[in-house]
Coordinates of C-alpha atoms and ligand atoms in Angstrom, one line a residue:
M1 CA -12.5 -14.9 -28.2
P2 CA -14.9 -14.3 -31.5
S3 CA -15.8 -10.7 -30.4
D4 CA -12.2 -10.0 -29.3
S5 CA -11.0 -11.3 -32.6
Y6 CA -13.3 -8.8 -34.4
S7 CA -12.2 -6.0 -32.3
G8 CA -8.6 -7.0 -32.7
K9 CA -9.2 -6.8 -36.3
T10 CA -10.5 -3.5 -36.5
R11 CA -7.5 -2.1 -34.2
A12 CA -5.1 -3.9 -36.7
R13 CA -7.0 -2.6 -39.7
V14 CA -6.7 1.0 -38.2
A15 CA -2.8 0.5 -38.1
V16 CA -2.5 -0.8 -41.4
I17 CA -4.7 2.1 -42.8
T18 CA -2.4 4.6 -41.4
I19 CA 0.7 2.9 -42.6
T20 CA -0.6 2.4 -46.0
L21 CA -2.3 5.3 -46.6
F22 CA 0.6 7.2 -47.7
L23 CA 1.9 4.6 -50.1
F24 CA -1.6 4.2 -51.3
I25 CA -1.8 7.9 -52.2
L26 CA 1.6 7.6 -54.1
N27 CA 0.4 4.5 -55.9
I28 CA -2.9 6.1 -57.0
K29 CA -0.8 9.2 -58.4
R30 CA 1.2 6.7 -60.4
I31 CA -1.8 4.8 -61.8
V32 CA -3.4 7.9 -62.6
A33 CA -0.3 9.3 -64.4
D34 CA 0.2 5.7 -66.3
T35 CA -3.4 5.7 -67.4
A36 CA -3.3 9.3 -68.3
E37 CA -0.9 8.3 -71.1
I38 CA -2.6 5.1 -72.5
H39 CA -6.2 6.5 -72.3
S40 CA -5.8 10.2 -72.5
F41 CA -9.3 10.6 -73.7
Q42 CA -10.8 8.7 -70.8
Q43 CA -10.8 10.4 -67.4
G44 CA -10.5 9.3 -63.9
C45 CA -13.2 9.7 -61.2
K46 CA -13.2 12.0 -58.3
L47 CA -14.6 10.8 -55.1
E48 CA -15.4 14.0 -52.8
G49 CA -17.2 15.0 -50.0
L50 CA -17.4 11.5 -48.8
H51 CA -19.8 10.8 -45.9
P52 CA -17.5 10.6 -42.9
L53 CA -18.8 7.3 -41.9
L54 CA -17.8 5.7 -45.3
I55 CA -14.8 3.4 -45.6
V56 CA -13.4 3.0 -49.3
T57 CA -11.5 0.0 -50.3
Y58 CA -9.4 0.1 -53.4
K59 CA -7.2 -2.5 -54.7
E60 CA -7.6 -4.4 -51.5
I61 CA -6.4 -1.5 -49.3
T62 CA -8.8 0.2 -47.0
I63 CA -8.8 3.9 -46.4
S64 CA -10.8 6.7 -45.0
V65 CA -10.1 10.0 -46.7
D66 CA -12.5 12.5 -48.1
K67 CA -11.0 12.8 -51.4
I68 CA -9.5 10.4 -53.8
T69 CA -9.4 10.3 -57.6
V70 CA -9.5 6.6 -59.2
P71 CA -8.5 5.8 -62.9
H72 CA -11.0 5.0 -65.7
N73 CA -12.1 1.4 -65.3
E74 CA -11.1 0.9 -61.9
R75 CA -13.6 -0.3 -59.2
I76 CA -13.8 0.8 -55.4
T77 CA -15.8 -0.7 -52.7
V78 CA -17.4 1.0 -49.9
R79 CA -19.0 0.2 -46.5
C80 CA -20.2 2.1 -43.5
R81 CA -18.0 2.2 -40.3
E82 CA -19.2 0.3 -37.3
L83 CA -21.0 -2.7 -39.1
G84 CA -24.5 -2.6 -38.6
K85 CA -24.9 0.6 -36.7
Y86 CA -25.1 2.6 -40.0
K87 CA -27.1 1.5 -42.8
L88 CA -25.6 2.0 -46.3
I89 CA -28.0 3.8 -48.7
G90 CA -26.9 2.9 -52.2
E91 CA -24.7 0.6 -54.0
P92 CA -21.3 -0.8 -52.3
L93 CA -19.5 -1.2 -55.7
L94 CA -18.7 1.7 -57.9
H95 CA -17.2 1.5 -61.3
C96 CA -15.3 4.4 -62.9
R97 CA -16.3 4.9 -66.6
N98 CA -14.4 7.9 -68.1
G99 CA -14.9 10.4 -65.3
T100 CA -18.3 9.4 -63.9
W101 CA -19.3 6.7 -61.5
N102 CA -21.9 4.1 -62.6
E103 CA -23.8 4.6 -59.4
K104 CA -24.4 7.5 -57.2
T105 CA -22.1 7.8 -54.4
P106 CA -23.6 6.1 -51.5
Y107 CA -23.9 7.3 -47.9
C108 CA -24.7 6.1 -44.4
V109 CA -27.8 6.6 -42.2
P110 CA -27.9 5.9 -38.4
T111 CA -29.9 3.1 -37.0
T112 CA -31.6 2.6 -33.7
A113 CA -28.5 2.0 -31.7
I114 CA -27.4 5.5 -32.7
S115 CA -30.7 7.2 -32.3
N116 CA -31.8 6.0 -28.9
Y117 CA -34.1 3.4 -30.4
T118 CA -36.5 5.7 -31.9
E119 CA -39.3 4.2 -34.1
N120 CA -38.5 6.2 -37.3
V121 CA -34.8 4.8 -38.2
P122 CA -33.8 1.4 -39.6
P123 CA -32.9 -1.2 -36.7
T124 CA -29.4 -1.7 -36.0
I125 CA -27.9 -5.3 -36.7
V126 CA -25.0 -6.3 -34.5
F127 CA -23.5 -9.7 -34.4
G128 CA -22.1 -12.1 -32.0
L129 CA -19.9 -15.2 -32.6
P130 CA -19.9 -17.6 -29.6
T131 CA -17.7 -19.9 -31.3
G132 CA -15.9 -19.6 -34.7
S133 CA -14.3 -16.5 -36.5
A134 CA -15.4 -14.0 -39.0
A135 CA -14.2 -10.9 -40.8
L136 CA -15.6 -8.1 -42.7
E137 CA -15.4 -7.8 -46.5
P138 CA -15.1 -4.4 -48.1
T139 CA -18.7 -4.4 -49.3
G140 CA -19.6 -4.7 -45.3
A141 CA -20.4 -8.3 -46.1
L142 CA -19.7 -10.6 -42.9
A143 CA -17.3 -13.5 -44.0
V144 CA -17.8 -16.6 -41.5
F145 CA -15.8 -19.5 -41.3
P146 CA -17.6 -22.5 -41.5
G147 CA -18.7 -24.3 -38.3
S148 CA -19.2 -20.9 -36.6
I149 CA -22.2 -20.0 -34.4
L150 CA -23.5 -16.5 -35.5
H151 CA -26.0 -14.5 -33.6
L152 CA -27.6 -11.6 -35.7
E153 CA -29.2 -9.3 -33.2
C154 CA -31.9 -6.7 -34.7
L155 CA -32.0 -3.9 -32.0
F156 CA -35.6 -2.5 -31.6
A157 CA -37.5 -1.6 -28.8
R158 CA -39.9 -4.0 -27.9
K159 CA -42.6 -1.6 -26.8
F160 CA -43.0 -0.7 -30.7
G161 CA -43.8 -4.2 -31.7
E162 CA -41.9 -7.2 -33.1
P163 CA -39.4 -7.0 -35.9
N164 CA -39.5 -9.6 -38.5
W165 CA -36.3 -11.3 -39.6
T166 CA -36.3 -12.6 -43.5
W167 CA -33.4 -14.1 -45.5
T168 CA -32.6 -15.5 -49.0
S169 CA -31.3 -18.8 -48.0
S170 CA -33.5 -21.7 -47.9
R171 CA -32.9 -22.9 -44.3
D172 CA -34.9 -22.2 -41.4
Y173 CA -33.4 -20.4 -38.3
L174 CA -34.3 -20.1 -34.6
K175 CA -35.4 -16.2 -34.1
G176 CA -37.1 -14.5 -31.1
W177 CA -36.4 -11.9 -28.3
A178 CA -33.1 -12.8 -26.8
M179 CA -33.5 -14.9 -23.4
S180 CA -31.0 -13.1 -21.3
R181 CA -30.5 -9.4 -20.4
G182 CA -31.7 -7.2 -23.3
N183 CA -34.5 -9.1 -24.2
D184 CA -36.7 -5.9 -24.5
W185 CA -34.5 -4.7 -27.5
K186 CA -32.6 -7.7 -29.2
Y187 CA -34.5 -9.7 -31.7
R188 CA -32.2 -12.6 -32.6
L189 CA -31.8 -14.7 -35.3
S190 CA -29.2 -17.7 -34.8
I191 CA -27.2 -19.4 -37.3
Y192 CA -25.6 -22.6 -35.8
Y193 CA -22.6 -24.4 -37.3
A194 CA -22.7 -22.1 -40.3
K195 CA -22.6 -23.9 -43.6
H196 CA -21.9 -22.7 -47.2
H197 CA -25.6 -22.7 -47.8
D198 CA -26.2 -20.3 -45.0
S199 CA -24.9 -17.5 -47.4
G200 CA -27.2 -14.9 -48.1
V201 CA -28.8 -11.4 -47.0
Y202 CA -30.4 -11.4 -43.6
T203 CA -32.9 -8.4 -43.1
C204 CA -34.6 -7.1 -40.2
S205 CA -37.8 -5.2 -40.8
T206 CA -39.5 -3.0 -38.4
P207 CA -43.5 -2.9 -38.0
K208 CA -43.2 0.4 -39.8
G209 CA -41.5 -1.3 -42.7
L210 CA -38.1 0.3 -42.0
S211 CA -35.2 -2.6 -42.7
N212 CA -31.6 -3.1 -42.3
S213 CA -29.7 -5.9 -43.9
I214 CA -26.5 -7.9 -43.3
Q215 CA -24.8 -10.1 -46.0
V216 CA -23.3 -13.2 -44.6
R217 CA -20.9 -15.3 -46.8
V218 CA -20.0 -18.7 -45.2
V219 CA -16.5 -19.1 -46.6
D220 CA -13.5 -21.4 -46.1
V221 CA -10.8 -18.8 -46.3
R222 CA -7.5 -19.4 -44.5
C223 CA -4.4 -17.2 -44.5
P224 CA -1.0 -18.8 -45.0
V225 CA 0.2 -20.7 -41.8
L226 CA 2.5 -18.4 -39.8
T227 CA 5.5 -20.2 -38.5
E228 CA 7.1 -19.4 -34.8
P229 CA 9.4 -16.3 -35.8
E230 CA 13.0 -16.3 -34.7
P231 CA 13.8 -15.0 -31.4
P232 CA 13.9 -12.3 -30.2
L233 CA 10.3 -11.7 -31.7
I234 CA 7.8 -13.3 -29.3
S235 CA 4.6 -14.5 -31.0
H236 CA 1.2 -15.6 -29.8
I237 CA -0.2 -17.3 -33.1
G238 CA -3.6 -18.6 -33.0
S239 CA -5.1 -20.4 -35.9
N240 CA -5.1 -19.2 -39.5
R241 CA -8.9 -19.0 -40.1
I242 CA -10.4 -15.9 -41.4
G243 CA -10.8 -13.5 -38.6
D244 CA -8.1 -15.0 -36.6
N245 CA -5.3 -13.1 -34.9
A246 CA -1.6 -13.2 -34.1
I247 CA 0.1 -11.0 -31.6
F248 CA 3.6 -10.2 -31.5
E249 CA 5.8 -8.5 -29.1
C250 CA 9.6 -7.9 -28.3
P251 CA 11.6 -8.6 -25.0
E252 CA 12.9 -5.7 -23.1
G253 CA 15.8 -3.9 -24.8
Y254 CA 14.0 -4.2 -28.3
R255 CA 11.6 -2.2 -30.2
L256 CA 8.8 -3.8 -32.3
E257 CA 9.0 -2.8 -35.9
G258 CA 5.9 -3.2 -37.8
A259 CA 2.3 -4.3 -36.5
S260 CA 1.9 -5.7 -33.1
G261 CA -0.9 -7.9 -34.4
V262 CA -2.1 -9.2 -37.6
T263 CA -5.7 -10.4 -38.7
C264 CA -6.5 -12.9 -41.2
Q265 CA -8.5 -10.8 -43.6
Y266 CA -11.5 -11.9 -45.9
N267 CA -9.2 -12.1 -48.9
G268 CA -6.9 -14.7 -47.3
K269 CA -4.2 -12.4 -46.4
W270 CA -2.7 -11.2 -43.2
S271 CA -3.6 -7.8 -42.6
A272 CA 0.2 -7.0 -42.4
N273 CA 3.8 -8.6 -42.5
V274 CA 5.1 -10.1 -39.4
P275 CA 7.0 -7.5 -37.6
H276 CA 10.6 -7.9 -36.3
C277 CA 12.4 -6.7 -33.3
E278 CA 15.1 -4.0 -33.6
E279 CA 17.6 -3.6 -30.7
I280 CA 17.2 -0.5 -29.0
E281 CA 20.3 2.0 -29.5
C282 CA 20.7 5.3 -28.0
P283 CA 22.8 7.8 -30.3
A284 CA 26.4 7.3 -30.0
I285 CA 28.0 9.9 -28.0
E286 CA 30.7 12.1 -29.8
V287 CA 33.4 13.7 -27.5
E288 CA 36.1 14.6 -30.2
D289 CA 35.0 18.3 -30.3
N290 CA 35.5 18.8 -26.5
P291 CA 39.0 18.2 -25.4
L292 CA 38.4 18.4 -21.9
L293 CA 36.1 15.5 -21.9
S294 CA 36.5 11.8 -22.5
L295 CA 34.5 8.6 -22.2
I296 CA 35.9 5.8 -20.4
E297 CA 32.9 3.5 -21.2
H298 CA 30.4 3.9 -24.1
N299 CA 27.9 1.2 -24.4
N300 CA 24.8 2.6 -26.3
T301 CA 22.6 -0.4 -26.3
Y302 CA 19.5 -0.4 -24.0
G303 CA 20.7 -0.6 -20.3
G304 CA 24.1 0.3 -21.2
N305 CA 26.3 3.1 -19.6
A306 CA 28.3 6.0 -20.9
V307 CA 30.9 7.0 -18.1
F308 CA 32.6 10.3 -18.6
T309 CA 35.8 11.6 -17.1
C310 CA 37.5 15.1 -17.4
M311 CA 41.1 16.3 -18.2
W312 CA 43.3 16.6 -15.2
G313 CA 42.4 20.0 -13.4
Y314 CA 38.9 19.7 -14.5
K315 CA 35.8 18.2 -12.7
L316 CA 32.6 17.1 -14.2
S317 CA 29.5 19.2 -14.0
G318 CA 26.4 16.7 -14.4
L319 CA 26.2 12.8 -14.0
Q320 CA 29.5 10.8 -14.5
T321 CA 27.2 7.9 -15.7
I322 CA 24.3 8.1 -17.9
R323 CA 22.3 5.3 -19.0
C324 CA 20.5 4.2 -22.3
G325 CA 16.8 3.9 -21.7
G326 CA 14.1 1.9 -23.4
N327 CA 13.2 4.9 -25.3
G328 CA 16.2 4.9 -27.2
R329 CA 17.4 8.1 -25.3
W330 CA 20.1 8.6 -22.8
N331 CA 18.5 9.3 -19.4
A332 CA 20.3 12.5 -18.8
S333 CA 22.4 15.0 -20.9
I334 CA 26.1 14.8 -21.6
P335 CA 27.9 16.2 -18.5
T336 CA 30.4 19.3 -19.2
C337 CA 33.7 20.0 -17.5
L338 CA 34.4 22.9 -15.2
E339 CA 37.9 24.1 -14.4
I340 CA 38.9 23.3 -10.7
T341 CA 40.0 26.2 -8.7
C342 CA 40.7 26.8 -5.3
P343 CA 39.4 29.7 -3.2
V344 CA 41.6 32.7 -2.5
P345 CA 43.5 31.7 0.7
E346 CA 43.3 33.7 4.0
T347 CA 46.5 35.7 4.1
P348 CA 47.7 35.6 8.1
R349 CA 47.4 38.8 10.1
S350 CA 51.0 40.2 10.1
G351 CA 51.8 38.1 7.2
R352 CA 52.0 38.4 3.5
I353 CA 52.2 36.4 0.3
I354 CA 55.6 36.4 -1.0
E355 CA 55.2 34.3 -4.0
Q356 CA 52.4 32.6 -6.0
T357 CA 51.1 31.0 -9.3
R358 CA 48.4 33.5 -10.3
Y359 CA 46.2 33.4 -13.3
S360 CA 44.2 36.5 -13.8
N361 CA 40.6 36.3 -14.3
K362 CA 39.6 38.1 -17.3
K363 CA 36.2 38.8 -16.1
R364 CA 37.0 39.8 -12.6
Y365 CA 40.5 40.6 -12.8
H366 CA 40.5 41.7 -9.2
A367 CA 40.0 38.1 -8.1
P368 CA 43.0 35.9 -8.8
I369 CA 42.4 32.2 -9.9
Y370 CA 43.9 29.6 -8.4
K371 CA 43.9 26.6 -10.7
V372 CA 45.0 23.0 -9.6
G373 CA 48.8 22.9 -9.1
A374 CA 48.9 26.7 -8.2
L375 CA 51.2 27.4 -5.2
V376 CA 51.1 30.2 -2.8
K377 CA 53.8 31.1 -0.3
F378 CA 53.5 33.2 2.9
A379 CA 56.0 35.1 5.1
C380 CA 55.4 37.0 8.5
L381 CA 56.4 40.6 9.2
P382 CA 59.5 41.0 11.2
G383 CA 59.0 40.1 14.9
H384 CA 56.9 37.3 14.0
Q385 CA 57.1 33.7 13.9
L386 CA 55.3 31.6 11.0
I387 CA 53.6 28.6 12.4
G388 CA 52.3 26.2 10.2
E389 CA 53.3 25.4 6.5
A390 CA 54.5 28.5 4.4
S391 CA 53.6 27.1 1.3
L392 CA 50.0 26.0 0.0
I393 CA 49.3 24.0 -3.2
C394 CA 45.9 23.8 -4.9
I395 CA 44.9 20.1 -5.1
E396 CA 42.5 18.2 -7.3
N397 CA 39.4 18.6 -5.3
G398 CA 39.7 22.3 -5.2
T399 CA 41.1 22.7 -1.8
W400 CA 44.5 23.7 -0.5
S401 CA 47.0 21.2 0.6
H402 CA 47.3 22.9 4.0
R403 CA 45.6 25.5 6.2
P404 CA 47.1 28.9 5.7
P405 CA 49.9 29.5 8.5
V406 CA 49.5 31.9 11.2
C407 CA 52.0 34.7 12.3
K408 CA 52.7 34.7 15.9
I409 CA 54.6 37.8 17.8
R410 CA 58.0 36.5 18.9
C411 CA 61.4 38.1 20.0
P412 CA 64.2 36.8 17.8
Y413 CA 67.4 35.4 19.2
P414 CA 69.2 38.4 20.2
G415 CA 72.9 37.0 19.8
D416 CA 75.3 35.8 22.4
P417 CA 77.2 38.8 23.9
P418 CA 81.1 38.7 23.5
H419 CA 82.5 36.2 26.1
G420 CA 79.1 35.0 26.9
R421 CA 76.2 32.7 26.0
I422 CA 72.7 33.3 26.4
A423 CA 70.1 30.6 27.9
P424 CA 67.8 29.4 27.0
L425 CA 69.1 29.2 23.3
K426 CA 66.2 29.5 20.8
F427 CA 65.3 30.9 17.5
W428 CA 62.2 32.5 18.7
Y429 CA 61.1 33.7 22.3
K430 CA 57.3 33.9 23.4
P431 CA 56.4 37.4 25.0
G432 CA 57.2 37.2 28.6
D433 CA 60.2 34.7 28.2
N434 CA 63.5 35.9 30.0
I435 CA 66.9 35.0 29.0
Q436 CA 70.2 35.0 31.0
V437 CA 73.8 35.4 30.2
T438 CA 76.6 32.7 31.4
C439 CA 80.0 34.2 30.7
S440 CA 83.0 32.4 29.7
P441 CA 85.5 31.6 32.5
G442 CA 87.3 34.7 33.4
Y443 CA 84.4 36.9 32.7
V444 CA 81.5 37.9 34.9
T445 CA 78.3 39.8 34.3
P446 CA 77.9 43.1 36.2
L447 CA 77.2 42.4 39.8
E448 CA 74.7 45.0 40.1
P449 CA 71.3 43.6 40.2
V450 CA 70.6 43.8 36.4
K451 CA 67.1 43.0 35.3
K452 CA 67.0 39.8 32.8
P453 CA 65.9 40.9 29.6
S454 CA 62.4 39.8 28.7
C455 CA 60.5 39.5 25.5
R456 CA 57.7 42.2 25.3
E457 CA 54.3 41.8 24.0
N458 CA 55.5 43.9 20.8
G459 CA 58.3 41.4 20.2
I460 CA 61.1 43.6 21.3
W461 CA 63.3 42.7 24.1
S462 CA 63.1 44.8 27.2
A463 CA 67.0 45.1 27.3
P464 CA 70.0 43.8 25.2
P465 CA 71.8 40.8 26.8
P466 CA 74.1 42.2 29.6
P467 CA 77.8 42.2 28.5
C468 CA 80.4 39.9 30.2
R469 CA 83.4 41.8 31.5
S470 CA 87.0 40.4 32.4
Y471 CA 87.6 40.1 36.1
K472 CA 90.7 42.4 35.6
E473 CA 88.2 45.3 34.6
V474 CA 86.0 44.7 37.5
Ligands
NAG501 C1 -14.6 10.8 -72.2 O1 -15.1 12.0 -71.9 C2 -14.8 13.0 -72.6 C3 -15.4 14.3 -72.0 O2 -15.9 13.9 -70.8 C4 -15.0 12.8 -74.0 O3 -14.5 14.1 -74.7 C5 -14.4 11.6 -74.6 O4 -14.8 11.3 -76.0 C6 -14.8 10.6 -73.7 N1 -14.0 9.2 -74.1 C7 -14.6 8.1 -74.2 C8 -13.9 7.0 -74.9 O5 -16.0 7.9 -74.2
NAG502 C1 -33.1 7.7 -24.7 O1 -34.5 7.3 -24.5 C2 -35.0 7.0 -23.4 C3 -36.4 7.0 -23.3 O2 -36.8 6.3 -24.4 C4 -34.8 8.4 -22.3 O3 -35.1 8.2 -21.0 C5 -33.3 8.8 -22.6 O4 -33.0 10.2 -21.9 C6 -32.8 9.0 -24.0 N1 -31.6 9.1 -24.0 C7 -30.9 10.1 -24.8 C8 -29.6 10.2 -24.8 O5 -31.5 10.6 -25.5
NAG503 C1 -42.1 -11.4 -42.2 O1 -41.9 -11.1 -43.4 C2 -42.3 -11.9 -44.4 C3 -41.8 -11.5 -45.8 O2 -42.1 -10.3 -46.2 C4 -43.8 -12.2 -44.3 O3 -44.2 -13.3 -45.3 C5 -44.2 -12.7 -42.9 O4 -45.5 -12.7 -42.8 C6 -43.8 -11.7 -42.0 N1 -43.9 -12.0 -40.8 C7 -44.6 -11.2 -39.5 C8 -44.5 -11.9 -38.4 O5 -44.8 -10.0 -40.0
NAG504 C1 26.1 -3.1 -22.9 O1 25.0 -3.1 -21.8 C2 24.2 -4.3 -22.0 C3 23.1 -3.8 -20.9 O2 23.6 -3.6 -19.7 C4 24.8 -5.6 -21.9 O3 24.1 -6.5 -21.8 C5 26.0 -5.7 -22.7 O4 27.0 -6.8 -22.6 C6 26.9 -4.5 -23.0 N1 27.9 -4.5 -23.9 C7 29.1 -4.4 -23.7 C8 29.9 -4.5 -25.0 O5 29.5 -4.3 -22.7
NAG505 C1 20.6 7.9 -15.1 O1 21.2 6.7 -14.9 C2 22.4 6.7 -14.2 C3 23.0 5.4 -14.2 O2 22.1 4.4 -13.9 C4 21.9 7.1 -12.7 O3 22.8 7.2 -11.7 C5 21.0 8.5 -12.7 O4 20.4 8.7 -11.5 C6 19.9 8.4 -13.9 N1 19.4 9.8 -14.0 C7 18.3 10.1 -14.0 C8 18.0 11.5 -14.2 O5 17.4 9.2 -13.9
NAG506 C1 40.6 16.9 -0.7 O1 41.5 16.0 -0.7 C2 42.2 15.9 0.4 C3 43.6 14.9 0.1 O2 43.0 13.9 -0.7 C4 41.4 15.5 1.5 O3 42.2 15.3 2.8 C5 40.3 16.4 1.8 O4 39.5 16.0 2.8 C6 39.5 16.7 0.5 N1 38.5 17.6 0.8 C7 37.4 17.7 0.3 C8 36.4 18.7 0.6 O5 36.9 16.5 -0.3

């Protein structure tokens, strides 16, 4: 946990930097403006062309920018990025006095861990915390909570000789090549159960006289106790010693607003405020300006649905149901409504349309448009019988209510002859059908063998029905 806690802190710090940088710059501008009025004769100090590895702390806010202006009489603190891997050359504390700094701008030089363990650079100093906690101070000093075990490792290639640890405190410490892996390049000094009087500067010097130092301050710094937050915020709160972390998350359907982790900093303040959870909502859907589309369900919270429908005679193009996703966006676009039309119906052979509800299509005026409810009525040419439904209606799924009818060749009912009746009696006769005539009492058909009239293939009778004559005339 200790090393995690350290890296967790670094991450949290980066987040804090990003968030606060903007505010910070605004703040500086305001301070510059204020002081310009009061001490118009005393100028602010510029900090330009900063070494990219330098990290600047001003008014307890840590920033990394390449150019800032600090008002007269203000102080800044600098350190190198990646504690121990770069050595700060110069003073970490700078004081602005009427346009000039009291010290030269410091810079960072790489150490052995960066330069592949060459002999001509200062040694790297890294630390390990098997128990306890620690946090970095703006000066690059390591603030260690009392009782922690601290290993300071001086990284130096053993083949070039043995480095030398020296320190300012009066205690004695175990030191030597690390026993485990890395025992050819880690020259360790261990501080067990750190106490206040272990505070001081620890310096590792190489046989060539190059050195690097780390300042250790054993301080009993604690941050305010964090209380369990209100649901839905979920927290993993550790202890509140310097360097300790608390992690936050939100359940599904919520978005975390703020830092997902906070670290107890060197100054006894948490690196950020406790975040909160915001319910995820998708943008509300407006259909007012689309008279064809309406919403039958509209739940724009995470996991909720928006369900659409179209005006009568129109159909949806797109999804009927869309869902509000975890990113606060609808999972698909809002559908549109298309007018439902039926295809042009097939006119039967030997038939024609005698009535229809037709809407001309402006773009392709040759093709009629049949909207829902449109009616088409057919009739057959003379000598034909209409089989099926004469009228079709365009229905809501874009199909016709019936198949178009067909026109079959038929002979019409020829009419009864005077004083007689034809049999069989029908409206329509199929080609090949015959009829015969039965005369009323007292009447007869001619005795000569007369062919029975038959319906021909063209829908015309082969002969008219034979007449009935009175006995008297025969
Ligand atoms: C500050 O510096 C400016 C010029 O750099 C000078 O004119 C002014 O007198 C100085 N003010 C003080 C209070 O030293
Ligand atoms: C580092 O040094 C070792 C030997 O001292 C060499 O084998 C290795 O290639 C070097 N690596 C780099 C990245 O220079
Ligand atoms: C380490 O440095 C101290 C102080 O400079 C010196 O007294 C001591 O002899 C050195 N030890 C070794 C092993 O070089
Ligand atoms: C909206 O949808 C969410 C997720 O499905 C559900 O929990 C909530 O009860 C719904 N709200 C309403 C008002 O129906
Ligand atoms: C969006 O959500 C709806 C409703 O759950 C689902 O039917 C549809 O397939 C989803 N669309 C996409 C593109 O994921
Ligand atoms: C259209 O609707 C009718 C009546 O509801 C139904 O019989 C027919 O199968 C439907 N056709 C299609 C293509 O859905």
